[in-house]
Backbone as a printed PyTorch tensor [residue, N CA C, xyz], in Angstrom:
tensor([[[ 20.8650, -11.9180, -62.8160],
         [ 20.1150, -10.6980, -62.5380],
         [ 20.9100,  -9.4930, -63.0470]],

        [[ 20.3070,  -8.7210, -63.9310],
         [ 21.0320,  -7.5890, -64.5010],
         [ 20.8910,  -6.3500, -63.6180]],

        [[ 21.8740,  -5.4790, -63.7470],
         [ 21.8460,  -4.2500, -62.9560],
         [ 20.8360,  -3.2680, -63.5260]],

        [[ 20.2250,  -2.5210, -62.6470],
         [ 19.2640,  -1.4870, -63.0070],
         [ 19.7930,  -0.1670, -62.4680]],

        [[ 19.2110,   0.9070, -62.9320],
         [ 19.6140,   2.2310, -62.4740],
         [ 18.6520,   2.6920, -61.3770]],

        [[ 19.2230,   3.1080, -60.2410],
         [ 18.4150,   3.5860, -59.1150],
         [ 18.8230,   5.0050, -58.7540]],

        [[ 17.8200,   5.8490, -58.4960],
         [ 18.0870,   7.2030, -58.0080],
         [ 17.9220,   7.1560, -56.4930]],

        [[ 19.0260,   7.3750, -55.7810],
         [ 19.0190,   7.2960, -54.3190],
         [ 19.1140,   8.7110, -53.7510]],

        [[ 18.1960,   9.0400, -52.8640],
         [ 18.1770,  10.3420, -52.1990],
         [ 18.5950,  10.1230, -50.7490]],

        [[ 19.5280,  10.9560, -50.2790],
         [ 20.0460,  10.7670, -48.9250],
         [ 20.5980,  12.0620, -48.3620]],

        [[ 20.8440,  12.0640, -47.0500],
         [ 21.5560,  13.1590, -46.3980],
         [ 22.8800,  12.6040, -45.8890]],

        [[ 23.8520,  13.4720, -45.7090],
         [ 25.1890,  13.0560, -45.2920],
         [ 25.4810,  13.5840, -43.8910]],

        [[ 25.7790,  12.6690, -42.9700],
         [ 26.1410,  13.0620, -41.6110],
         [ 25.0430,  13.8580, -40.9340]],

        [[ 25.4140,  14.9660, -40.3000],
         [ 24.4500,  15.8130, -39.5980],
         [ 23.8810,  16.9070, -40.4900]],

        [[ 24.2880,  16.9120, -41.7500],
         [ 23.8310,  17.9320, -42.6860],
         [ 22.3600,  17.7310, -43.0280]],

        [[ 21.6550,  18.8350, -43.2650],
         [ 20.2520,  18.7320, -43.6830],
         [ 20.1300,  18.8060, -45.2040]],

        [[ 21.2570,  18.9720, -45.8950],
         [ 21.2460,  19.0220, -47.3560],
         [ 20.8810,  17.6610, -47.9280]],

        [[ 19.9740,  17.6630, -48.8880],
         [ 19.5530,  16.4190, -49.5360],
         [ 20.3770,  16.2290, -50.8000]],

        [[ 20.9330,  15.0390, -50.9500],
         [ 21.7790,  14.7000, -52.0930],
         [ 21.0870,  13.6030, -52.8860]],

        [[ 21.1250,  13.7210, -54.2070],
         [ 20.5660,  12.6860, -55.0700],
         [ 21.6790,  12.1380, -55.9380]],

        [[ 21.7860,  10.8220, -55.9850],
         [ 22.8300,  10.1610, -56.7600],
         [ 22.2180,   8.9830, -57.5030]],

        [[ 22.7200,   8.7150, -58.7020],
         [ 22.2520,   7.5650, -59.4740],
         [ 23.3130,   6.4820, -59.4260]],

        [[ 22.8980,   5.2640, -59.0850],
         [ 23.8300,   4.1320, -59.0080],
         [ 23.2570,   2.9380, -59.7610]],

        [[ 24.1480,   2.0610, -60.1990],
         [ 23.7610,   0.8100, -60.8440],
         [ 23.7540,  -0.2830, -59.7810]],

        [[ 22.6470,  -1.0010, -59.6710],
         [ 22.5340,  -2.0780, -58.6880],
         [ 21.4510,  -3.0500, -59.1420]],

        [[ 21.4570,  -4.2400, -58.5440],
         [ 20.4570,  -5.2460, -58.9180],
         [ 19.1500,  -5.0750, -58.1510]],

        [[ 19.1920,  -4.3440, -57.0270],
         [ 17.9830,  -4.1170, -56.2270],
         [ 18.0950,  -2.7800, -55.4930]],

        [[ 16.9560,  -2.3070, -54.9960],
         [ 16.9460,  -1.0400, -54.2560],
         [ 17.7920,  -1.1430, -52.9950]],

        [[ 17.7270,  -2.2920, -52.3120],
         [ 18.5110,  -2.4350, -51.0780],
         [ 20.0070,  -2.4430, -51.3760]],

        [[ 20.4000,  -3.0340, -52.5030],
         [ 21.8170,  -3.0090, -52.8690],
         [ 22.2480,  -1.5830, -53.2330]],

        [[ 21.3600,  -0.8350, -53.8820],
         [ 21.6600,   0.5610, -54.2200],
         [ 21.8940,   1.3710, -52.9440]],

        [[ 21.0580,   1.1450, -51.9230],
         [ 21.2230,   1.8350, -50.6370],
         [ 22.5520,   1.4650, -49.9920]],

        [[ 22.8980,   0.1790, -50.0310],
         [ 24.1620,  -0.2800, -49.4450],
         [ 25.3580,   0.3500, -50.1490]],

        [[ 25.2710,   0.4970, -51.4680],
         [ 26.3700,   1.1150, -52.2230],
         [ 26.5920,   2.5560, -51.7790]],

        [[ 25.4970,   3.2870, -51.5590],
         [ 25.6190,   4.6760, -51.1000],
         [ 26.2070,   4.7120, -49.6910]],

        [[ 25.7210,   3.8550, -48.7970],
         [ 26.2490,   3.8180, -47.4260],
         [ 27.7350,   3.4960, -47.4280]],

        [[ 28.1380,   2.5530, -48.2730],
         [ 29.5490,   2.1720, -48.3670],
         [ 30.3820,   3.3370, -48.8870]],

        [[ 29.8740,   4.0020, -49.9230],
         [ 30.5940,   5.1300, -50.5190],
         [ 30.7290,   6.2890, -49.5350]],

        [[ 29.7160,   6.4950, -48.7200],
         [ 29.7210,   7.5910, -47.7400],
         [ 30.2710,   7.1460, -46.3840]],

        [[ 30.8760,   5.9770, -46.3370],
         [ 31.4830,   5.4130, -45.1160],
         [ 30.4800,   5.3190, -43.9620]],

        [[ 29.2540,   4.9230, -44.2790],
         [ 28.2400,   4.7160, -43.2480],
         [ 27.5880,   5.9740, -42.7160]],

        [[ 27.9620,   7.1400, -43.2390],
         [ 27.4290,   8.3970, -42.7120],
         [ 26.1910,   8.8860, -43.4630]],

        [[ 25.7190,   8.1100, -44.4440],
         [ 24.5460,   8.5220, -45.2170],
         [ 23.2660,   8.0350, -44.5460]],

        [[ 22.2730,   8.9130, -44.5130],
         [ 20.9390,   8.5230, -44.0450],
         [ 20.0590,   8.4750, -45.2930]],

        [[ 19.6680,   7.2630, -45.6810],
         [ 18.9300,   7.0630, -46.9230],
         [ 17.4870,   7.5320, -46.7650]],

        [[ 17.0230,   8.3030, -47.7370],
         [ 15.6350,   8.7600, -47.7500],
         [ 14.8130,   7.8680, -48.6830]],

        [[ 15.3260,   7.6470, -49.8970],
         [ 14.6020,   6.7940, -50.8390],
         [ 15.5380,   6.2350, -51.8940]],

        [[ 15.1000,   5.1390, -52.5130],
         [ 15.8080,   4.5420, -53.6490],
         [ 14.7470,   4.1450, -54.6610]],

        [[ 14.7490,   4.8130, -55.8150],
         [ 13.7110,   4.6110, -56.8200],
         [ 14.3460,   4.1360, -58.1160]],

        [[ 13.7680,   3.0740, -58.6920],
         [ 14.2900,   2.5580, -59.9610],
         [ 13.9810,   3.5510, -61.0720]],

        [[ 14.9690,   3.7880, -61.9290],
         [ 14.8150,   4.7250, -63.0450],
         [ 14.1210,   4.0560, -64.2110]]])
């Protein structure tokens, strides 16, 4: 399974600021996990859309 590009939109901690990041992953759920891992579990995922 090859990696795809996903645009993940999320908020960090208690902040209301929306952050958009592009990550390489094999699925949308893996893309979400990568963001959560990078943000040490403090990210609240809004969406993950394949590019």
